[in-house]
Coordinates of C-alpha atoms in Angstrom, one line a residue:
M21 CA 74.1 -82.0 -118.8
R22 CA 70.7 -81.7 -117.1
N23 CA 72.1 -83.3 -113.9
R24 CA 75.1 -80.9 -113.9
L25 CA 72.8 -77.9 -114.3
L26 CA 70.7 -79.2 -111.4
L27 CA 73.7 -79.6 -109.2
A28 CA 74.9 -76.1 -110.0
L29 CA 71.5 -74.6 -109.1
L30 CA 71.4 -76.5 -105.8
F31 CA 75.0 -75.7 -104.8
I32 CA 74.5 -72.2 -103.5
P33 CA 71.6 -72.8 -101.0
C34 CA 73.2 -76.0 -100.0
L35 CA 76.6 -74.4 -99.3
L36 CA 74.9 -71.6 -97.2
S37 CA 72.3 -73.6 -95.4
A38 CA 74.8 -76.3 -94.4
Q39 CA 76.6 -73.6 -92.3
N40 CA 73.5 -72.9 -90.1
G41 CA 73.7 -69.2 -90.8
Y42 CA 77.5 -69.0 -90.4
Y43 CA 79.3 -68.2 -93.7
F44 CA 81.6 -65.7 -95.4
F45 CA 80.0 -65.5 -98.9
T46 CA 76.3 -64.7 -99.4
E47 CA 74.2 -66.2 -102.2
S48 CA 74.6 -62.8 -104.0
D49 CA 78.4 -62.9 -103.6
I50 CA 78.6 -66.4 -105.1
S51 CA 76.3 -65.5 -107.9
Q52 CA 78.4 -62.4 -108.7
I53 CA 81.6 -64.6 -108.6
R54 CA 80.2 -67.1 -111.1
S55 CA 78.9 -64.5 -113.4
A56 CA 82.2 -62.6 -113.3
A57 CA 84.0 -65.8 -114.1
K58 CA 82.2 -66.0 -117.5
T59 CA 83.5 -62.5 -118.6
E60 CA 86.7 -62.1 -120.5
W61 CA 88.5 -60.4 -117.6
G62 CA 87.0 -62.9 -115.2
K63 CA 88.2 -65.9 -117.2
S64 CA 91.7 -64.3 -117.1
I65 CA 91.5 -64.1 -113.3
I66 CA 90.4 -67.7 -113.1
E67 CA 93.2 -68.9 -115.4
S68 CA 95.7 -67.0 -113.4
L69 CA 94.4 -68.5 -110.1
K70 CA 94.7 -72.0 -111.6
D71 CA 98.2 -71.4 -112.8
T72 CA 99.2 -70.1 -109.3
V73 CA 97.7 -73.1 -107.6
E74 CA 99.4 -75.6 -110.0
A75 CA 102.7 -73.8 -109.6
R76 CA 102.4 -74.2 -105.8
R77 CA 101.6 -77.9 -106.2
E78 CA 105.0 -78.4 -108.0
Y79 CA 106.7 -78.1 -104.5
P80 CA 106.1 -80.1 -101.3
L81 CA 102.7 -79.4 -99.8
T82 CA 103.6 -80.8 -96.3
V83 CA 103.2 -78.1 -93.7
P84 CA 106.6 -77.2 -91.9
L85 CA 107.3 -78.9 -88.6
L86 CA 109.2 -75.9 -87.4
E87 CA 107.6 -72.7 -85.9
G88 CA 107.9 -69.6 -88.0
G89 CA 110.0 -66.5 -87.2
H90 CA 109.9 -62.8 -88.1
I91 CA 109.4 -61.6 -91.6
H92 CA 111.6 -58.6 -91.0
D93 CA 114.6 -61.0 -90.5
Y94 CA 114.1 -62.3 -94.1
F95 CA 116.3 -59.5 -95.5
C96 CA 120.0 -59.2 -96.5
P97 CA 121.7 -57.1 -93.8
E98 CA 124.0 -55.5 -96.4
H99 CA 121.6 -54.6 -99.2
K100 CA 118.3 -54.4 -97.2
V101 CA 116.6 -56.4 -100.0
R102 CA 114.3 -59.3 -99.2
F103 CA 115.7 -62.8 -99.8
S104 CA 114.4 -64.8 -102.8
F105 CA 112.3 -67.6 -101.4
D106 CA 113.1 -71.1 -102.5
W107 CA 110.9 -74.1 -101.4
N108 CA 113.9 -76.4 -101.7
K109 CA 116.3 -74.3 -99.6
P110 CA 114.9 -73.7 -96.1
E111 CA 118.4 -73.1 -94.7
A112 CA 120.0 -71.2 -97.7
H113 CA 118.7 -67.7 -98.6
Y114 CA 119.5 -65.9 -101.8
C115 CA 120.2 -62.2 -102.1
S116 CA 119.7 -60.9 -105.6
Q117 CA 122.2 -58.1 -104.9
C118 CA 124.9 -60.2 -103.2
K119 CA 124.4 -63.0 -105.8
H120 CA 124.9 -65.6 -103.2
Y121 CA 123.1 -67.6 -100.5
W122 CA 123.3 -66.6 -96.8
T123 CA 123.5 -69.7 -94.5
G124 CA 124.1 -70.5 -90.9
N125 CA 121.7 -68.0 -89.5
K126 CA 118.7 -69.4 -87.6
R127 CA 116.8 -66.2 -87.7
Y128 CA 116.8 -66.4 -91.6
D129 CA 115.7 -70.1 -91.4
W130 CA 112.9 -69.2 -89.0
A131 CA 111.8 -66.4 -91.2
W132 CA 111.7 -68.8 -94.2
V133 CA 109.0 -70.8 -92.4
N134 CA 107.1 -67.6 -92.0
V135 CA 107.2 -67.1 -95.7
A136 CA 106.2 -70.7 -96.3
H137 CA 103.1 -70.3 -94.1
T138 CA 102.3 -67.1 -96.1
H139 CA 102.5 -68.9 -99.4
N140 CA 100.2 -71.6 -98.1
Y141 CA 97.7 -69.0 -97.0
S142 CA 97.7 -67.7 -100.6
Y143 CA 97.3 -71.3 -101.9
L144 CA 94.2 -71.8 -99.7
R145 CA 92.7 -68.4 -100.6
N146 CA 93.2 -69.1 -104.4
C147 CA 91.6 -72.5 -104.1
M148 CA 88.7 -70.9 -102.2
Y149 CA 87.9 -68.6 -105.1
L150 CA 88.4 -71.3 -107.7
Y151 CA 86.0 -73.6 -105.9
L152 CA 83.4 -70.8 -105.5
A153 CA 83.7 -69.9 -109.2
T154 CA 84.0 -73.3 -110.9
E155 CA 82.5 -75.8 -108.4
E156 CA 85.4 -78.2 -109.2
R157 CA 85.6 -80.3 -106.2
V158 CA 89.3 -80.8 -106.4
Y159 CA 89.9 -77.2 -105.1
A160 CA 87.9 -77.9 -102.0
E161 CA 89.9 -81.1 -101.5
Y162 CA 93.1 -79.1 -101.7
I163 CA 91.8 -76.9 -99.0
R164 CA 90.7 -79.8 -96.8
N165 CA 94.0 -81.7 -97.2
M166 CA 96.1 -78.7 -96.2
M167 CA 93.8 -77.7 -93.3
L168 CA 94.0 -81.3 -92.0
D169 CA 97.8 -81.1 -92.2
Y170 CA 97.9 -77.8 -90.2
A171 CA 95.5 -79.3 -87.7
S172 CA 97.9 -82.2 -87.2
K173 CA 100.9 -79.8 -86.6
Y174 CA 99.4 -76.8 -84.9
L175 CA 99.2 -78.3 -81.4
T176 CA 102.9 -79.3 -81.7
Y177 CA 104.0 -75.7 -82.2
L178 CA 105.3 -74.0 -79.1
E179 CA 104.1 -70.5 -78.3
H180 CA 107.0 -68.1 -79.0
D181 CA 107.9 -64.6 -80.0
T182 CA 110.2 -63.3 -82.7
A183 CA 113.2 -63.9 -80.3
R184 CA 112.1 -67.6 -79.8
K185 CA 111.0 -66.8 -76.2
V186 CA 107.6 -67.0 -74.5
G187 CA 106.2 -63.4 -74.7
P188 CA 102.9 -61.7 -74.5
W189 CA 102.6 -61.2 -78.3
G190 CA 103.8 -64.5 -79.5
G191 CA 102.1 -66.9 -81.8
K192 CA 102.5 -70.6 -82.6
M193 CA 102.7 -70.9 -86.4
F194 CA 104.4 -67.5 -86.4
G195 CA 106.6 -65.5 -84.0
Q196 CA 103.8 -62.8 -83.7
S197 CA 100.2 -63.2 -82.8
L198 CA 99.7 -60.5 -85.4
D199 CA 100.7 -62.8 -88.2
E200 CA 98.7 -65.7 -86.5
S201 CA 95.5 -63.7 -86.7
A202 CA 96.0 -62.5 -90.3
W203 CA 96.6 -66.1 -91.4
A204 CA 93.4 -67.3 -89.6
S205 CA 91.3 -64.4 -91.1
D206 CA 91.6 -66.0 -94.6
A207 CA 92.3 -69.6 -93.7
C208 CA 88.9 -69.8 -92.0
R209 CA 87.2 -68.4 -95.1
A210 CA 88.7 -71.1 -97.2
Y211 CA 87.8 -73.8 -94.6
M212 CA 84.2 -72.8 -94.5
V213 CA 83.9 -72.8 -98.3
A214 CA 85.3 -76.4 -98.4
K215 CA 83.6 -77.6 -95.3
P216 CA 80.5 -79.1 -97.1
I217 CA 82.8 -81.7 -98.7
M218 CA 84.3 -82.8 -95.4
T219 CA 83.3 -85.7 -93.2
P220 CA 82.2 -85.0 -89.6
E221 CA 85.5 -86.6 -88.4
E222 CA 87.5 -84.3 -90.6
I223 CA 85.6 -81.3 -89.4
K224 CA 86.2 -82.3 -85.8
E225 CA 89.9 -82.8 -86.4
I226 CA 90.3 -79.4 -87.8
E227 CA 88.3 -77.8 -85.0
K228 CA 90.3 -79.5 -82.3
G229 CA 93.7 -79.3 -84.0
Y230 CA 93.6 -75.8 -85.3
L231 CA 90.4 -73.7 -84.9
I232 CA 89.9 -74.0 -81.1
P233 CA 93.5 -73.7 -80.0
C234 CA 94.1 -70.7 -82.3
S235 CA 91.0 -69.0 -80.9
Q236 CA 92.2 -69.7 -77.4
L237 CA 95.6 -68.1 -78.2
L238 CA 94.1 -65.0 -79.8
L239 CA 91.6 -64.5 -77.0
K240 CA 94.6 -64.2 -74.6
R241 CA 96.2 -61.5 -76.8
R242 CA 94.8 -58.2 -75.6
G243 CA 96.6 -55.3 -77.5
T244 CA 95.9 -52.1 -79.2
A245 CA 96.1 -50.4 -82.7
N246 CA 96.8 -52.5 -85.8
W247 CA 97.7 -55.6 -83.8
Q248 CA 94.4 -55.8 -82.0
V249 CA 92.4 -55.0 -85.2
W250 CA 94.0 -58.1 -86.7
H251 CA 93.4 -60.1 -83.6
N252 CA 89.7 -59.2 -83.8
S253 CA 89.6 -60.1 -87.5
G254 CA 91.1 -63.5 -86.8
L255 CA 88.7 -64.1 -83.8
I256 CA 85.7 -63.2 -85.9
A257 CA 86.7 -65.6 -88.6
L258 CA 87.4 -68.3 -86.1
G259 CA 84.1 -67.6 -84.4
I260 CA 82.2 -68.1 -87.6
A261 CA 84.2 -71.2 -88.4
L262 CA 83.3 -72.6 -85.0
Q263 CA 79.8 -71.2 -85.1
D264 CA 80.5 -69.5 -81.7
D265 CA 78.8 -66.1 -81.2
S266 CA 80.6 -65.6 -77.9
I267 CA 83.9 -65.3 -79.8
I268 CA 82.5 -63.0 -82.3
N269 CA 80.9 -60.9 -79.6
T270 CA 84.2 -60.6 -77.8
A271 CA 86.0 -59.5 -80.9
L272 CA 83.3 -56.9 -81.7
N273 CA 82.3 -55.5 -78.3
D274 CA 85.0 -56.0 -75.7
P275 CA 85.2 -52.5 -74.1
E276 CA 89.0 -52.3 -74.2
C277 CA 90.0 -54.4 -77.2
G278 CA 87.0 -55.0 -79.4
Y279 CA 86.4 -53.7 -82.9
H280 CA 84.3 -50.8 -81.9
A281 CA 86.8 -49.7 -79.2
Q282 CA 89.7 -49.8 -81.7
M283 CA 87.7 -47.8 -84.3
E284 CA 86.8 -45.2 -81.7
R285 CA 90.4 -44.9 -80.4
Y286 CA 92.5 -45.1 -83.6
V287 CA 90.4 -43.7 -86.5
Y288 CA 90.6 -40.0 -86.8
N289 CA 87.6 -38.0 -87.9
D290 CA 89.3 -37.2 -91.1
G291 CA 89.4 -40.9 -91.9
W292 CA 93.1 -41.7 -91.3
W293 CA 94.4 -44.4 -89.0
G294 CA 96.3 -42.9 -86.1
E295 CA 99.7 -44.4 -86.8
G296 CA 100.1 -41.8 -89.6
S297 CA 101.4 -43.9 -92.5
P298 CA 99.7 -45.0 -95.7
T299 CA 101.2 -48.5 -95.1
Y300 CA 99.9 -48.6 -91.4
H301 CA 96.5 -47.3 -92.7
Y302 CA 95.8 -50.0 -95.2
Y303 CA 97.2 -52.7 -93.1
P304 CA 94.5 -52.5 -90.4
L305 CA 92.0 -51.4 -93.0
H306 CA 92.4 -54.8 -94.7
A307 CA 91.5 -56.5 -91.3
I308 CA 88.6 -54.1 -90.8
I309 CA 87.2 -55.0 -94.3
L310 CA 87.5 -58.7 -93.6
S311 CA 85.7 -58.2 -90.3
A312 CA 82.9 -56.2 -91.8
D313 CA 82.4 -58.7 -94.6
A314 CA 82.5 -61.6 -92.2
V315 CA 79.8 -60.5 -89.7
R316 CA 77.2 -59.9 -92.4
C317 CA 76.1 -63.5 -91.8
R318 CA 75.2 -62.5 -88.3
N319 CA 73.1 -59.5 -89.7
I320 CA 75.6 -57.0 -88.4
N321 CA 76.5 -54.0 -90.7
L322 CA 79.9 -52.4 -90.0
Y323 CA 80.0 -50.6 -93.4
D324 CA 79.3 -47.2 -91.8
E325 CA 80.5 -43.6 -92.4
K326 CA 83.7 -44.0 -90.5
L327 CA 84.8 -47.0 -92.6
Y328 CA 83.8 -45.1 -95.7
K329 CA 86.1 -42.3 -94.7
M330 CA 88.9 -44.8 -94.1
L331 CA 88.6 -45.9 -97.6
A332 CA 88.1 -42.5 -99.1
A333 CA 90.7 -40.4 -97.2
P334 CA 94.0 -41.9 -98.5
A335 CA 92.6 -41.9 -102.1
A336 CA 92.1 -38.1 -101.7
G337 CA 95.7 -37.7 -100.6
A338 CA 97.5 -39.8 -103.3
Y339 CA 99.9 -38.4 -105.9
A340 CA 98.8 -38.2 -109.6
D341 CA 100.4 -41.5 -110.3
L342 CA 98.4 -43.0 -107.4
Y343 CA 101.4 -43.6 -105.1
F344 CA 101.5 -42.0 -101.6
P345 CA 103.8 -39.7 -99.8
A346 CA 105.7 -42.1 -97.5
H347 CA 105.1 -41.1 -93.8
N348 CA 106.5 -42.8 -90.7
D349 CA 107.2 -46.6 -90.7
G350 CA 106.1 -48.8 -93.5
W351 CA 107.2 -49.8 -97.0
Y352 CA 108.0 -47.2 -99.7
G353 CA 105.8 -47.4 -102.7
E354 CA 102.4 -47.9 -101.2
S355 CA 99.7 -47.1 -103.7
L356 CA 96.1 -47.1 -104.5
I357 CA 96.9 -49.7 -107.2
A358 CA 98.2 -52.1 -104.6
Q359 CA 95.0 -51.8 -102.6
I360 CA 92.6 -52.1 -105.6
S361 CA 91.0 -55.3 -104.1
L362 CA 89.6 -53.2 -101.2
Y363 CA 88.0 -50.8 -103.6
E364 CA 86.5 -53.5 -105.6
I365 CA 84.7 -54.6 -102.4
A366 CA 84.0 -51.0 -101.3
Y367 CA 82.2 -50.2 -104.5
Q368 CA 79.9 -53.1 -103.9
R369 CA 79.3 -52.6 -100.2
Y370 CA 78.7 -48.8 -100.5
N371 CA 76.0 -49.2 -103.2
N372 CA 78.0 -48.4 -106.3
D373 CA 79.6 -45.3 -104.9
P374 CA 80.8 -42.9 -107.7
F375 CA 84.0 -41.9 -105.9
F376 CA 85.1 -45.6 -105.5
M377 CA 84.2 -46.0 -109.2
N378 CA 86.7 -43.2 -110.0
V379 CA 89.3 -44.8 -107.8
L380 CA 88.8 -48.1 -109.7
Q381 CA 89.0 -46.3 -113.1
Q382 CA 92.2 -44.5 -112.1
C383 CA 93.8 -47.7 -110.9
Y384 CA 93.0 -49.6 -114.0
R385 CA 94.8 -47.0 -116.0
Y386 CA 98.0 -48.6 -114.7
T387 CA 97.2 -52.2 -114.2
S388 CA 95.0 -55.1 -115.4
R389 CA 92.0 -56.3 -113.5
T390 CA 93.6 -59.3 -111.9
A391 CA 92.5 -59.3 -108.2
A392 CA 90.4 -62.3 -107.1
E393 CA 88.1 -59.9 -105.2
A394 CA 87.1 -58.3 -108.5
L395 CA 85.0 -61.5 -109.1
E396 CA 82.7 -60.3 -106.3
N397 CA 82.1 -57.1 -108.2
C398 CA 80.7 -58.3 -111.5
I399 CA 80.5 -55.0 -113.3
E400 CA 82.5 -53.5 -116.2
I401 CA 84.8 -50.6 -115.3
P402 CA 84.7 -47.8 -118.0
Q403 CA 88.2 -46.9 -119.1
T404 CA 89.5 -43.4 -118.5
R405 CA 92.7 -41.6 -119.7
S406 CA 92.4 -38.4 -117.6
I407 CA 94.5 -38.0 -114.4
P408 CA 92.7 -37.6 -111.1
S409 CA 91.1 -34.1 -110.6
W410 CA 91.1 -34.4 -106.9
P411 CA 91.7 -31.0 -105.3
S412 CA 94.3 -29.8 -102.7
V413 CA 93.3 -31.3 -99.4
H414 CA 94.1 -30.8 -95.7
F415 CA 93.7 -33.7 -93.2
E416 CA 93.1 -31.8 -90.0
N417 CA 93.4 -34.7 -87.5
T418 CA 96.2 -36.6 -89.1
G419 CA 98.1 -33.4 -89.6
Y420 CA 99.3 -33.1 -93.1
A421 CA 98.3 -31.0 -96.1
V422 CA 98.5 -31.8 -99.9
L423 CA 98.8 -29.0 -102.4
R424 CA 98.2 -29.8 -106.1
S425 CA 98.8 -28.1 -109.4
D426 CA 97.8 -30.3 -112.3
A427 CA 100.0 -33.4 -111.8
R428 CA 102.4 -31.7 -109.4
T429 CA 102.0 -32.4 -105.6
V430 CA 103.6 -30.9 -102.5
V431 CA 103.0 -32.4 -99.1
I432 CA 103.8 -31.1 -95.7
K433 CA 103.5 -33.2 -92.5
Y434 CA 103.1 -31.5 -89.1
G435 CA 100.6 -33.7 -87.1
P436 CA 100.7 -36.2 -84.2
H437 CA 103.9 -38.2 -83.9
G438 CA 102.2 -41.5 -85.0
G439 CA 102.8 -43.7 -81.9
G440 CA 105.3 -46.5 -82.0
H441 CA 105.6 -46.1 -85.8
G442 CA 106.2 -42.4 -85.8
H443 CA 109.2 -40.5 -87.1
P444 CA 110.8 -37.2 -85.7
D445 CA 110.1 -35.1 -88.7
K446 CA 107.7 -32.2 -88.0
L447 CA 107.3 -29.8 -91.0
S448 CA 109.0 -32.3 -93.4
I449 CA 107.9 -32.1 -97.0
S450 CA 107.7 -34.3 -100.1
V451 CA 107.6 -33.0 -103.7
H452 CA 106.3 -35.0 -106.6
N453 CA 106.5 -33.8 -110.2
G454 CA 103.7 -36.0 -111.6
D455 CA 106.0 -38.8 -112.5
K456 CA 108.1 -39.3 -109.4
E457 CA 109.3 -37.7 -106.2
I458 CA 112.1 -35.2 -106.4
V459 CA 112.1 -34.6 -102.6
S460 CA 111.3 -37.8 -100.8
D461 CA 110.2 -39.1 -97.4
M462 CA 111.7 -42.6 -97.7
E463 CA 109.7 -44.2 -95.0
T464 CA 111.8 -47.1 -93.6
C465 CA 113.7 -50.3 -94.4
A466 CA 113.0 -53.7 -92.8
Y467 CA 113.0 -53.5 -89.0
G468 CA 115.8 -56.0 -88.7
V469 CA 118.3 -53.9 -90.7
P470 CA 120.7 -51.6 -88.6
A471 CA 119.9 -48.6 -90.8
F472 CA 116.2 -48.7 -89.7
T473 CA 117.0 -47.1 -86.4
Q474 CA 120.3 -45.4 -87.3
W475 CA 119.3 -43.6 -90.5
Y476 CA 115.7 -44.0 -91.6
R477 CA 114.1 -43.0 -88.2
K478 CA 116.4 -40.0 -87.7
T479 CA 115.4 -36.4 -88.3
L480 CA 118.4 -36.0 -90.6
S481 CA 116.9 -38.4 -93.2
H482 CA 113.8 -36.2 -93.6
S483 CA 113.3 -32.9 -95.5
T484 CA 112.9 -30.6 -92.5
L485 CA 115.1 -28.8 -89.9
S486 CA 117.6 -30.5 -87.7
V487 CA 118.8 -28.5 -84.7
D488 CA 122.2 -29.1 -83.0
A489 CA 122.5 -32.4 -84.9
K490 CA 119.8 -34.0 -82.7
D491 CA 116.5 -35.7 -83.4
Q492 CA 113.3 -33.8 -82.9
S493 CA 111.2 -34.7 -79.9
E494 CA 107.9 -36.5 -80.2
S495 CA 105.4 -33.6 -80.6
T496 CA 102.5 -32.3 -82.5
G497 CA 102.5 -29.2 -84.7
K498 CA 99.8 -27.0 -85.7
L499 CA 98.2 -25.7 -89.0
L500 CA 98.1 -21.9 -89.2
S501 CA 96.5 -21.4 -92.6
F502 CA 95.5 -23.4 -95.6
K503 CA 94.4 -21.9 -98.9
V504 CA 93.3 -23.8 -102.1
R505 CA 93.6 -22.3 -105.6
K506 CA 92.9 -23.7 -109.0
D507 CA 96.6 -23.7 -109.9
G508 CA 97.9 -24.7 -106.4
G509 CA 97.5 -23.2 -103.0
E510 CA 99.5 -22.3 -99.9
V511 CA 99.9 -23.7 -96.4
L512 CA 101.5 -22.5 -93.2
A513 CA 102.3 -24.8 -90.3
E514 CA 104.3 -24.5 -87.0
A515 CA 106.1 -26.9 -84.8
P516 CA 106.8 -25.0 -81.5
E517 CA 107.8 -28.1 -79.4
A518 CA 110.0 -30.1 -81.7
Y519 CA 113.1 -28.6 -80.1
P520 CA 113.2 -27.0 -76.6
G521 CA 113.4 -23.2 -77.0
V522 CA 113.1 -23.3 -80.8
R523 CA 109.9 -22.1 -82.5
M524 CA 109.7 -23.4 -86.1
N525 CA 107.3 -22.7 -89.0
R526 CA 107.2 -23.4 -92.7
K527 CA 105.2 -21.8 -95.4
L528 CA 104.7 -23.4 -98.8
V529 CA 103.2 -21.6 -101.8
L530 CA 102.5 -23.7 -105.0
K531 CA 101.5 -21.8 -108.1
K532 CA 101.5 -23.7 -111.4
D533 CA 105.1 -25.1 -111.8
K534 CA 106.6 -22.9 -109.1
L535 CA 107.0 -23.7 -105.4
T536 CA 108.2 -21.2 -102.7
D537 CA 109.4 -22.8 -99.5
I538 CA 110.0 -20.5 -96.5
Y539 CA 111.4 -22.1 -93.3
T540 CA 111.8 -20.1 -90.1
A541 CA 113.3 -20.9 -86.7
L542 CA 113.4 -18.5 -83.8
S543 CA 115.4 -18.9 -80.5
D544 CA 116.9 -16.9 -77.7
D545 CA 120.0 -19.1 -77.9
E546 CA 122.5 -19.9 -80.6
H547 CA 122.1 -23.2 -82.4
L548 CA 123.5 -25.3 -85.2
Y549 CA 120.7 -25.3 -87.9
D550 CA 120.7 -27.9 -90.7
Y551 CA 117.9 -27.3 -93.3
V552 CA 117.7 -30.7 -95.1
L553 CA 116.3 -31.7 -98.4
I554 CA 116.3 -35.4 -99.3
L555 CA 116.7 -35.4 -103.1
T556 CA 116.2 -38.4 -105.3
E557 CA 118.6 -37.1 -107.9
K558 CA 122.1 -35.8 -107.4
P559 CA 122.1 -31.9 -107.3
V560 CA 124.3 -30.2 -109.9
F561 CA 126.0 -26.9 -108.9
S562 CA 128.2 -24.6 -110.9
Q563 CA 130.4 -24.0 -107.9
A564 CA 133.0 -26.5 -106.7
G565 CA 133.2 -27.7 -103.2
E566 CA 135.6 -29.3 -100.7
S567 CA 135.4 -32.8 -99.2
I568 CA 134.3 -33.1 -95.6
N569 CA 133.8 -35.9 -93.1
L570 CA 130.5 -35.5 -91.3
N571 CA 130.7 -36.5 -87.6
D572 CA 128.2 -34.3 -85.9
S573 CA 126.2 -37.3 -84.7
P574 CA 126.2 -41.1 -85.7
A575 CA 123.4 -40.4 -88.3
Y576 CA 125.6 -38.0 -90.2
S577 CA 128.1 -40.9 -90.8
Y578 CA 125.6 -42.4 -93.1
I579 CA 126.2 -39.5 -95.6
K580 CA 129.2 -40.4 -97.8
D581 CA 131.3 -38.4 -100.2
A582 CA 130.2 -35.2 -98.5
V583 CA 131.2 -31.9 -100.1
I584 CA 130.9 -28.5 -98.5
R585 CA 130.5 -25.1 -100.2
K586 CA 130.7 -21.8 -98.2
Q587 CA 128.3 -19.1 -99.4
S588 CA 127.2 -15.6 -98.6
F589 CA 124.8 -15.1 -101.6
P590 CA 121.9 -17.1 -103.2
I591 CA 123.0 -20.4 -104.6
S592 CA 121.3 -22.4 -107.4
C593 CA 121.4 -26.0 -108.6
K594 CA 119.6 -28.4 -111.0
V595 CA 117.9 -31.5 -109.7
G596 CA 117.0 -33.6 -112.7
N597 CA 114.6 -31.5 -114.7
A598 CA 113.9 -29.2 -111.7
S599 CA 115.8 -26.2 -110.6
L600 CA 116.0 -24.4 -107.3
V601 CA 117.5 -21.2 -105.9
I602 CA 118.3 -20.9 -102.1
H603 CA 118.2 -17.4 -100.5
M604 CA 119.4 -16.5 -97.1
P605 CA 118.5 -13.0 -95.6
D606 CA 120.9 -10.1 -95.5
K607 CA 123.7 -11.9 -97.3
Q608 CA 124.1 -14.2 -94.2
D609 CA 127.1 -16.6 -94.5
F610 CA 126.0 -20.2 -94.7
E611 CA 127.3 -23.7 -95.7
V612 CA 126.0 -26.0 -98.4
I613 CA 126.7 -29.6 -97.7
T614 CA 125.9 -32.4 -100.2
G615 CA 126.5 -36.1 -100.2
E616 CA 125.2 -39.6 -100.8
A617 CA 123.2 -41.7 -98.3
P618 CA 121.0 -44.8 -98.1
G619 CA 118.0 -44.0 -100.4
I620 CA 114.5 -45.4 -101.0
P621 CA 114.6 -49.0 -99.5
P622 CA 114.2 -52.0 -101.7
G623 CA 110.4 -52.9 -101.9
N624 CA 107.9 -52.1 -104.5
G625 CA 109.7 -52.8 -107.8
S626 CA 107.3 -50.9 -110.0
V627 CA 107.9 -47.6 -108.1
L628 CA 111.6 -48.2 -107.7
A629 CA 112.0 -48.5 -111.4
K630 CA 111.3 -44.7 -111.6
Y631 CA 114.6 -44.0 -109.7
D632 CA 118.0 -44.4 -111.2
S633 CA 120.0 -44.9 -107.9
P634 CA 119.7 -46.8 -104.6
F635 CA 120.9 -43.7 -102.9
C636 CA 119.4 -40.3 -101.9
Y637 CA 121.3 -37.1 -102.0
P638 CA 120.9 -34.9 -98.9
L639 CA 121.3 -31.2 -99.5
I640 CA 122.0 -29.4 -96.2
I641 CA 122.0 -25.7 -95.6
R642 CA 123.9 -25.0 -92.4
I643 CA 124.2 -21.9 -90.2
K644 CA 125.0 -21.3 -86.6
D645 CA 123.0 -18.4 -85.1
K646 CA 120.0 -17.7 -82.8
N647 CA 117.6 -17.5 -85.7
F648 CA 117.2 -19.1 -89.0
K649 CA 115.3 -18.2 -92.1
I650 CA 115.6 -19.6 -95.6
R651 CA 113.7 -19.2 -98.9
T652 CA 113.9 -21.9 -101.5
E653 CA 112.3 -21.4 -104.9
W654 CA 111.6 -24.3 -107.1
K655 CA 110.6 -24.7 -110.6
F656 CA 109.5 -28.2 -111.6

């Protein structure tokens, strides 16, 4: 017993000093992990990690000989749902909706390899935390053995992109250098934790077979935005693993591609990442946190005010149930809950910040404390039952406003396009009743599915105005006014350049359980105006309608079972428990078109459970005139 205790006391300084000042976990980090592992919630995390590792070890651990493909190809083309991964079926891919295996498609097979590498990354990461927490040598041996296997295969992989060609953004393990760098970011952490048990020959083999060639690959990849942020994270991790400050310096300080250059170029002053989507905010933020944590060993502090804002801004804009309005590309169902591990780290790094404590408390209303990163934050989180009391907020640079009344939330989006991941949807809105969205921005499906470009990226699939059945142009709108009240607030925004010659603005007034939506468009020429609401429940009208085939543009063909009603007076309908009344000025004739279209894409199961149907229900108010004005009154 005495010898075991002595070994435990010696382990921490030995682990760190053996790395000659290059490490990923400080003495304090390791102490926190070990202390947390003795708590009831910490023991639960440890047992879960052990179960996950043992479950992985039930299947072959041999690293794939084949290069990986694109994860967006690992989806059923008919149902847009991700295939169910099976270790024993690398060439047969099961769709839970089709109830059968898809075979004979190489892209699916290559994507299977991508998923296999990702599972191996999780295995390495879980073993890393288990070794740090328990000191059981077997977990370090698991890491060593898999890293040696990768080192024996990595040089045999050809550089390739997602089309299996040599391209500027290709990888070796994966079809994208983006995935290559993400894998390296955590694999290097696991390697460094297990390194003290390795022989000099094993260390040399891993360095020559994987670490050096991977760093050489990523040093050649000079990109921008979230890709380069991940490249830099991977390079920093590789630089620490190789004890090479020149690699770390390049990743941090390259004037075009380095960490500081990317933060300056892509992080708005309001804290949001420039691609304008919760998913594409947290995706680079994960890499940024890994980078900031890694360079602590070189006495570099990246936990500054800008990074603080990146963590705080999205939390301030979440719905009451902690999900986010889905903007631009990404996966529907992004939530604070899914990002809880980042806030466990943030609370520690920002000196027990009270806002981050509130985020943790709110998240743990919905989930148990199971993230491995929680072990680094050895504190008890006080329970709370109250919903967030965060006020209405306007994000000036990102260009969207959030109105709140108790648990009800209304969001309008008018800002910059969002680069390559932007959608043509100026002045679009989302409406959340506290439990779920009733008016939705559905974000997008997997990029390999045809509906990605033909429906989800069209103006028609957003709750805004479509003119002449065309998409809006890439443009930036402007906020004209924003007022906050205790029971809601109001916002007025314009989009003068979304369509040539058409000046559009939208005013939203939220007061308690009532929302007034006034949309105006002015032009010197006649246009076909379609005011669209993307509803998550089928609207119920008292008036009957007639069937119609919509062929105004290819996007309209995605709306099935369309019905048209011709009106010259206000029309009302029910949408679930909500009701709305639509007014046009001066008894102007208009058409009401309803139908069924592809809805919220398969993805986050916990949020999809809130919705009864895989479809959405477009409600279109159509007129042909020079000018357009509509007032919609909601009670929800």
